[in-house]
Coordinates of C-alpha atoms and ligand atoms in Angstrom, one line a residue:
X1496 CA 0.0 0.0 0.0
X1497 CA 1.3 3.5 -0.9
X1498 CA 1.9 5.9 2.0
X1499 CA -0.9 8.3 0.7
X1500 CA -3.4 5.3 0.5
X1501 CA -2.5 4.4 4.1
X1502 CA -3.1 7.9 5.2
X1503 CA -6.5 8.0 3.5
X1504 CA -7.4 4.6 5.1
X1505 CA -6.5 5.9 8.6
X1506 CA -8.5 9.1 8.0
X1507 CA -11.5 7.1 6.9
X1508 CA -11.3 4.8 9.9
X1509 CA -10.7 7.7 12.3
X1510 CA -13.7 9.5 10.8
X1511 CA -15.9 6.5 11.1
X1512 CA -14.8 5.9 14.7
X1513 CA -15.5 9.6 15.7
X1514 CA -18.9 9.5 14.0
X1515 CA -19.8 6.2 15.8
X1516 CA -18.7 7.6 19.1
X1517 CA -20.7 10.8 18.6
X1518 CA -23.8 8.8 17.5
X1519 CA -23.5 6.7 20.6
X1520 CA -23.1 9.7 22.8
X1521 CA -26.1 11.4 21.2
X1522 CA -28.2 8.2 21.5
X1523 CA -27.7 7.9 25.2
X1524 CA -29.3 9.9 28.0
X1525 CA -27.1 9.6 31.1
X1526 CA -29.0 9.8 34.4
X1527 CA -26.7 10.2 37.4
X1528 CA -28.1 9.0 40.6
X1529 CA -26.4 10.0 43.9
X1530 CA -28.1 8.1 46.7
X1531 CA -27.2 6.9 50.2
X1532 CA -26.4 3.2 49.6
X1533 CA -24.4 2.7 52.7
X1534 CA -24.4 4.5 56.1
X1535 CA -27.3 5.6 58.2
X1536 CA -29.8 6.2 55.3
X1537 CA -28.7 3.3 53.2
X1538 CA -32.0 1.5 52.9
X1539 CA -33.8 4.6 51.7
X1540 CA -31.3 5.1 48.8
X1541 CA -31.5 1.4 47.9
X1542 CA -35.3 1.6 47.8
X1543 CA -35.3 4.7 45.5
X1544 CA -32.8 2.9 43.2
X1545 CA -35.0 -0.3 43.2
X1546 CA -38.0 1.8 42.2
X1547 CA -36.2 3.5 39.3
X1548 CA -34.8 0.2 38.1
X1549 CA -38.2 -1.5 38.4
X1550 CA -39.7 1.3 36.2
X1551 CA -37.1 0.7 33.6
X1552 CA -37.6 -3.0 33.6
X1553 CA -41.3 -2.5 33.1
X1554 CA -41.0 0.2 30.4
X1555 CA -37.8 -0.7 28.7
X1556 CA -34.6 1.4 28.6
X1557 CA -35.3 3.4 25.5
X1558 CA -37.5 6.5 25.1
X1559 CA -37.8 9.0 22.3
X1560 CA -35.2 7.0 20.4
X1561 CA -32.6 7.3 23.1
X1562 CA -31.1 4.7 25.5
X1563 CA -31.4 5.6 29.2
X1564 CA -28.3 4.8 31.2
X1565 CA -28.3 5.0 35.0
X1566 CA -25.0 5.9 36.6
X1567 CA -25.5 5.1 40.3
X1568 CA -23.2 6.5 43.0
X1569 CA -23.1 5.9 46.8
X1570 CA -22.8 9.1 48.9
X1571 CA -22.3 6.9 52.0
X1572 CA -24.8 9.2 53.9
X1573 CA -22.0 11.9 54.0
X1574 CA -23.1 15.2 52.6
X1575 CA -19.6 16.2 51.4
X1576 CA -19.2 12.9 49.6
X1577 CA -22.5 13.5 47.9
X1578 CA -21.5 16.9 46.8
X1579 CA -18.2 15.6 45.3
X1580 CA -20.0 12.8 43.5
X1581 CA -22.6 15.1 42.0
X1582 CA -19.8 17.4 40.8
X1583 CA -17.9 14.5 39.2
X1584 CA -21.1 13.2 37.4
X1585 CA -22.0 16.7 36.1
X1586 CA -18.5 18.0 35.2
X1587 CA -16.6 14.9 34.2
X1588 CA -19.2 12.3 33.2
X1589 CA -21.4 15.0 31.7
X1590 CA -24.7 13.4 32.8
X1591 CA -27.8 14.8 31.1
X1592 CA -30.0 14.5 34.2
X1593 CA -29.3 14.2 37.9
X1594 CA -31.5 12.1 40.2
X1595 CA -31.0 13.0 43.9
X1596 CA -30.6 12.2 46.7
X1597 CA -30.6 13.6 50.3
X1598 CA -31.2 17.2 51.2
X1599 CA -27.7 17.7 52.5
X1600 CA -26.1 16.7 49.1
X1601 CA -28.5 18.8 47.1
X1602 CA -28.4 22.0 49.2
X1603 CA -24.6 22.3 48.7
X1604 CA -24.8 21.3 45.0
X1605 CA -27.6 23.7 44.0
X1606 CA -25.3 26.5 42.8
X1607 CA -23.4 24.1 40.5
X1608 CA -26.6 22.5 39.2
X1609 CA -28.1 26.0 38.5
X1610 CA -24.9 27.1 36.8
X1611 CA -24.8 24.1 34.6
X1612 CA -28.6 24.1 34.1
X1613 CA -28.8 20.5 35.0
X1614 CA -32.3 19.0 35.3
X1615 CA -32.4 17.5 38.8
X1616 CA -35.2 15.1 39.8
X1617 CA -35.4 14.9 43.6
X1618 CA -36.5 11.4 44.4
X1619 CA -35.7 11.2 48.1
X1620 CA -35.2 14.6 49.8
X1621 CA -38.2 16.0 51.6
X1622 CA -37.4 19.5 52.8
X1623 CA -39.8 22.1 51.5
X1624 CA -37.4 24.9 50.9
X1625 CA -35.0 22.7 48.8
X1626 CA -37.2 23.2 45.7
X1627 CA -36.4 26.9 45.5
X1628 CA -32.7 26.4 45.6
X1629 CA -32.4 25.9 41.9
X1630 CA -34.8 26.5 39.0
X1631 CA -33.7 23.1 37.6
X1632 CA -35.0 21.2 40.6
X1633 CA -38.2 19.1 40.3
X1634 CA -39.5 16.7 42.9
X1635 CA -41.3 13.3 42.9
X1636 CA -40.7 12.5 46.6
X1637 CA -42.7 14.5 49.2
X1638 CA -42.2 17.2 51.7
X1639 CA -42.4 16.7 55.5
X1640 CA -44.5 19.9 55.7
X1641 CA -47.3 18.2 53.7
X1642 CA -47.6 15.2 56.1
X1643 CA -46.8 17.1 59.3
X1644 CA -49.6 19.8 58.8
X1645 CA -52.2 17.2 57.9
X1646 CA -51.4 15.1 61.0
X1647 CA -51.5 18.3 63.2
X1648 CA -55.1 19.0 62.0
X1649 CA -56.1 15.4 62.6
X1650 CA -54.6 15.3 66.1
X1651 CA -56.5 18.3 67.2
X1652 CA -59.7 17.0 65.7
X1653 CA -59.2 13.9 67.9
X1654 CA -58.8 16.0 71.0
X1655 CA -55.0 15.4 71.3
X1656 CA -54.2 18.8 72.6
X1657 CA -51.0 18.3 74.5
X1658 CA -48.0 16.6 73.0
X1659 CA -44.3 16.2 72.6
X1660 CA -42.5 16.6 69.3
X1661 CA -39.7 14.1 68.7
X1662 CA -37.5 14.5 65.6
X1663 CA -34.1 13.6 64.2
X1664 CA -31.7 16.5 64.4
X1665 CA -31.2 17.2 60.7
X1666 CA -33.0 19.5 58.2
X1667 CA -35.9 17.2 57.4
X1668 CA -36.5 16.7 61.2
X1669 CA -36.3 20.4 61.8
X1670 CA -38.9 21.0 59.1
X1671 CA -41.3 18.3 60.5
X1672 CA -41.0 19.9 63.9
X1673 CA -41.4 23.5 62.7
X1674 CA -44.4 22.9 60.3
X1675 CA -46.2 20.7 62.8
X1676 CA -45.7 23.2 65.6
X1677 CA -46.8 26.2 63.6
X1678 CA -50.1 24.6 62.5
X1679 CA -50.8 22.8 65.8
X1680 CA -50.2 25.9 68.0
X1681 CA -52.1 28.2 65.7
X1682 CA -55.1 25.9 66.1
X1683 CA -54.9 25.8 69.9
X1684 CA -52.6 22.8 70.6
X1685 CA -49.9 22.9 73.3
X1686 CA -46.4 21.5 72.9
X1687 CA -45.0 20.3 76.2
X1688 CA -41.5 19.6 75.0
X1689 CA -39.4 19.5 71.7
X1690 CA -37.0 16.7 71.6
X1691 CA -34.3 16.2 69.0
X1692 CA -32.2 13.0 68.6
X1693 CA -28.9 12.7 66.7
X1694 CA -28.9 11.3 63.2
X1695 CA -25.9 9.1 63.6
X1696 CA -26.4 5.9 65.7
X1697 CA -29.2 7.3 67.9
X1698 CA -30.0 5.6 71.2
X1699 CA -33.7 6.4 71.5
X1700 CA -34.3 5.2 75.0
X1701 CA -33.3 8.2 77.1
X1702 CA -35.1 10.6 74.7
X1703 CA -38.3 8.5 74.9
X1704 CA -38.0 8.6 78.7
X1705 CA -37.9 12.4 78.5
X1706 CA -41.0 12.3 76.3
X1707 CA -42.8 10.1 78.7
X1708 CA -41.9 12.2 81.7
X1709 CA -43.6 15.2 80.1
X1710 CA -46.8 13.2 80.3
X1711 CA -48.2 14.1 76.9
X1712 CA -51.4 12.7 75.2
X1713 CA -49.3 11.8 72.1
X1714 CA -45.8 11.9 70.7
X1715 CA -45.4 13.5 67.2
X1716 CA -42.4 11.6 65.8
X1717 CA -40.3 11.9 62.7
X1718 CA -37.2 9.8 62.3
X1719 CA -35.9 8.6 58.9
X1720 CA -37.7 5.4 57.9
X1721 CA -34.4 3.7 58.0
X1722 CA -34.3 4.2 61.8
X1723 CA -38.0 3.8 62.5
X1724 CA -37.6 0.1 63.4
X1725 CA -35.3 1.1 66.3
X1726 CA -37.6 3.8 67.5
X1727 CA -40.7 1.5 67.6
X1728 CA -38.7 -1.3 69.3
X1729 CA -37.7 1.1 72.1
X1730 CA -41.2 2.6 72.3
X1731 CA -42.6 -0.9 73.1
X1732 CA -39.6 -2.1 75.2
X1733 CA -40.1 1.0 77.5
X1734 CA -43.8 0.2 77.8
X1735 CA -45.0 3.4 76.1
X1736 CA -47.5 1.5 74.0
X1737 CA -49.2 0.5 77.2
X1738 CA -49.0 4.0 78.8
X1739 CA -51.8 5.4 76.7
X1740 CA -49.5 7.8 74.9
X1741 CA -50.4 7.7 71.2
X1742 CA -47.7 7.7 68.6
X1743 CA -48.4 9.9 65.5
X1744 CA -46.3 11.4 62.7
X1745 CA -45.5 11.5 59.1
X1746 CA -45.6 8.0 57.5
X1747 CA -41.9 7.5 57.8
X1748 CA -42.4 5.9 61.2
X1749 CA -44.7 3.2 59.9
X1750 CA -42.7 2.5 56.7
X1751 CA -44.2 -0.4 54.7
X1752 CA -40.8 -2.2 54.6
X1753 CA -40.8 -2.4 58.4
X1754 CA -44.5 -3.2 59.1
X1755 CA -44.3 -7.0 58.3
X1756 CA -41.7 -7.4 61.0
X1757 CA -43.5 -5.4 63.7
X1758 CA -45.9 -6.7 66.4
X1759 CA -49.4 -5.8 67.3
X1760 CA -48.1 -3.1 69.6
X1761 CA -48.1 -0.9 66.5
X1762 CA -51.8 -1.4 65.9
X1763 CA -53.7 1.9 65.9
X1764 CA -50.6 4.1 65.2
X1765 CA -51.8 7.0 63.1
X1766 CA -49.7 8.6 60.4
X1767 CA -50.1 10.9 57.4
X1768 CA -48.3 10.2 54.2
X1769 CA -48.6 10.1 50.4
X1770 CA -48.2 6.3 49.9
X1771 CA -49.3 3.1 51.5
X1772 CA -48.8 -0.3 49.9
X1773 CA -52.5 -0.9 50.8
X1774 CA -53.7 2.1 48.7
X1775 CA -56.8 0.5 47.2
X1776 CA -56.5 1.7 43.5
X1777 CA -56.2 -0.8 40.7
X1778 CA -53.0 0.9 39.5
X1779 CA -51.4 0.3 43.0
X1780 CA -52.7 -3.2 43.3
X1781 CA -51.0 -4.3 40.1
X1782 CA -47.9 -2.3 41.0
X1783 CA -47.6 -4.0 44.4
X1784 CA -48.3 -7.4 42.9
X1785 CA -45.5 -7.2 40.3
X1786 CA -43.0 -5.6 42.6
X1787 CA -43.7 -8.2 45.2
X1788 CA -43.4 -11.0 42.7
X1789 CA -40.1 -9.7 41.4
X1790 CA -38.4 -8.5 44.7
X1791 CA -40.0 -10.7 47.3
X1792 CA -41.1 -7.7 49.5
X1793 CA -43.7 -5.0 49.3
X1794 CA -42.8 -1.6 47.9
X1795 CA -42.6 1.4 50.2
X1796 CA -42.8 5.2 49.7
X1797 CA -39.2 5.5 48.7
X1798 CA -39.6 2.9 45.9
X1799 CA -42.6 4.9 44.6
X1800 CA -40.6 8.1 44.6
X1801 CA -37.9 6.5 42.4
X1802 CA -40.5 4.8 40.2
X1803 CA -42.4 8.1 39.6
X1804 CA -39.1 9.9 39.2
X1805 CA -38.3 7.7 36.2
X1806 CA -41.8 8.1 34.9
X1807 CA -41.3 11.9 35.0
X1808 CA -38.0 11.6 33.1
X1809 CA -39.5 9.3 30.4
X1810 CA -42.6 11.4 29.9
X1811 CA -40.6 14.7 29.7
X1812 CA -38.2 13.1 27.1
X1813 CA -41.1 11.9 25.1
X1814 CA -42.5 15.5 25.0
X1815 CA -39.1 17.1 24.1
X1816 CA -38.4 14.3 21.5
X1817 CA -35.2 13.4 23.4
X1818 CA -33.9 17.0 23.9
X1819 CA -32.2 17.2 27.3
X1820 CA -31.2 20.8 27.9
X1821 CA -32.2 22.1 31.3
X1822 CA -34.7 24.7 30.2
X1823 CA -36.5 22.5 27.6
X1824 CA -36.7 19.5 29.9
X1825 CA -37.9 21.5 32.9
X1826 CA -40.6 23.2 30.9
X1827 CA -41.8 19.7 29.8
X1828 CA -41.8 18.4 33.3
X1829 CA -43.8 21.3 34.9
X1830 CA -47.5 20.7 34.7
X1831 CA -47.2 16.9 34.0
X1832 CA -49.8 14.9 35.7
X1833 CA -50.4 11.2 35.9
X1834 CA -51.9 8.3 37.9
X1835 CA -49.2 6.9 40.2
X1836 CA -49.4 3.9 42.6
X1837 CA -49.8 6.7 45.3
X1838 CA -52.9 8.1 43.5
X1839 CA -53.1 11.2 41.3
X1840 CA -49.8 13.2 41.2
X1841 CA -48.8 16.4 39.4
X1842 CA -45.8 18.7 39.1
X1843 CA -46.6 22.3 39.7
X1844 CA -45.0 25.4 38.1
X1845 CA -42.3 25.5 40.9
X1846 CA -41.4 21.9 40.0
X1847 CA -42.8 20.6 43.2
X1848 CA -44.9 17.6 43.8
X1849 CA -48.7 17.9 44.4
X1850 CA -50.4 14.7 45.7
X1851 CA -52.9 13.4 48.1
X1852 CA -52.0 13.0 51.7
X1853 CA -53.8 10.2 53.4
X1854 CA -54.4 9.7 57.1
X1855 CA -53.9 6.0 57.9
X1856 CA -54.0 3.7 60.8
X1857 CA -51.9 0.5 61.3
X1858 CA -54.2 -2.4 60.9
X1859 CA -53.9 -6.2 60.5
X1860 CA -54.8 -7.2 56.9
X1861 CA -54.6 -10.9 56.5
X1862 CA -51.3 -11.9 58.2
X1863 CA -49.5 -8.6 58.1
X1864 CA -49.7 -5.1 59.3
X1865 CA -50.6 -2.3 56.8
X1866 CA -51.2 1.4 56.8
X1867 CA -54.9 1.5 56.0
X1868 CA -56.0 4.8 54.7
X1869 CA -59.2 6.3 56.1
X1870 CA -59.1 10.1 55.2
X1871 CA -57.8 11.8 52.2
X1872 CA -56.5 15.4 51.9
X1873 CA -56.6 15.9 48.2
X1874 CA -54.0 17.6 46.0
X1875 CA -51.8 18.9 48.8
X1876 CA -49.2 21.4 47.4
X1877 CA -46.0 22.5 49.0
X1878 CA -45.9 24.5 51.2
X1879 CA -49.3 23.4 52.4
X1880 CA -49.3 25.9 55.2
X1881 CA -47.1 28.9 55.7
X1882 CA -46.5 30.0 59.3
X1883 CA -46.9 33.7 59.9
Ligands
LIG166 C1 -33.8 14.2 53.3 O1 -32.6 14.3 53.1 O2 -34.6 15.1 53.0 C2 -34.4 13.0 53.9 C3 -33.6 11.9 54.2 C4 -34.1 10.8 54.8 C5 -35.5 10.7 55.0 C6 -36.3 11.7 54.6 C7 -35.8 12.9 54.1 O3 -36.0 9.6 55.5

């Protein structure tokens, strides 16, 4: 072969290779997921990922002619690690969409995500104010304000007028405490004591003793669902279930993943939340049946947040014909509405989730405990109630 022919052949091959790489890059939508997969909040992150993957298995990994690629990273429940991983995914891996993650990671990453106009679907974090930290944030999880305000109303309707608040000492806990308190006090309730327990390795026993000593009618409790099993065990071991003190709170404390392993002491615990595996719609019944068949356990609210998060991404991509730039994708996401396993859901113009909040009681259904819904507060926005 002459030298000039060789050069031509190399140029052709290089050109083909570059074109193929560009086509592959164009064809793929990279979704970076930074979740707690180890550490204190590990099971929450794993459940969100399970929901997202389950959606993709049900609906395929292609949408609008593009292949969806999940890039999953473990923040180890350490906010600084989360921030670094998000930066790496956005700057080096050039993901098209980010799926988050815990409040701590997203708060510190908001300036970067705004600067890079990165569409960010919040599938776990539940602090109200987070949504306003970037115009590229959109949420399919929930806010603690939504559930806390509903349960405040319900408690007062039931004559529970004196109680203790009991929350984990991190931003979601502070929000549950503040929004519950504002609503409850405005409507005439009295808070005897506000107790905060550490996020890392909490020993609930001494804090529960303090709560009991205040002699309340009820304890309003929020701890991450990953720690709720420990709280409930201590509640029973210290005899609080027999003391007449009611346990109420956002649905994190009676998480569906925990209920099958809890005893009858939990019967009658009342919570407010956006999802129960016992939600009686046909959409939810078939969702629960297929998830249970595949995974061997019932889905919980974190699974549904991840599942709906992927639905939002798929539907928005369908609307934009695969275009992923931040402004186009966010415009496509705002205003979307669909029937989720949780019931009707929509994304408002701020990017936040609007959904029903159900008041539920723990009941035995067949052989297992479930959160059985008995009252519905329809289309609850965020914030549901602003304290003045
Ligand atoms: C949050 O980071 O907002 C968060 C984390 C764990 C939860 C709920 C909310 O269980």
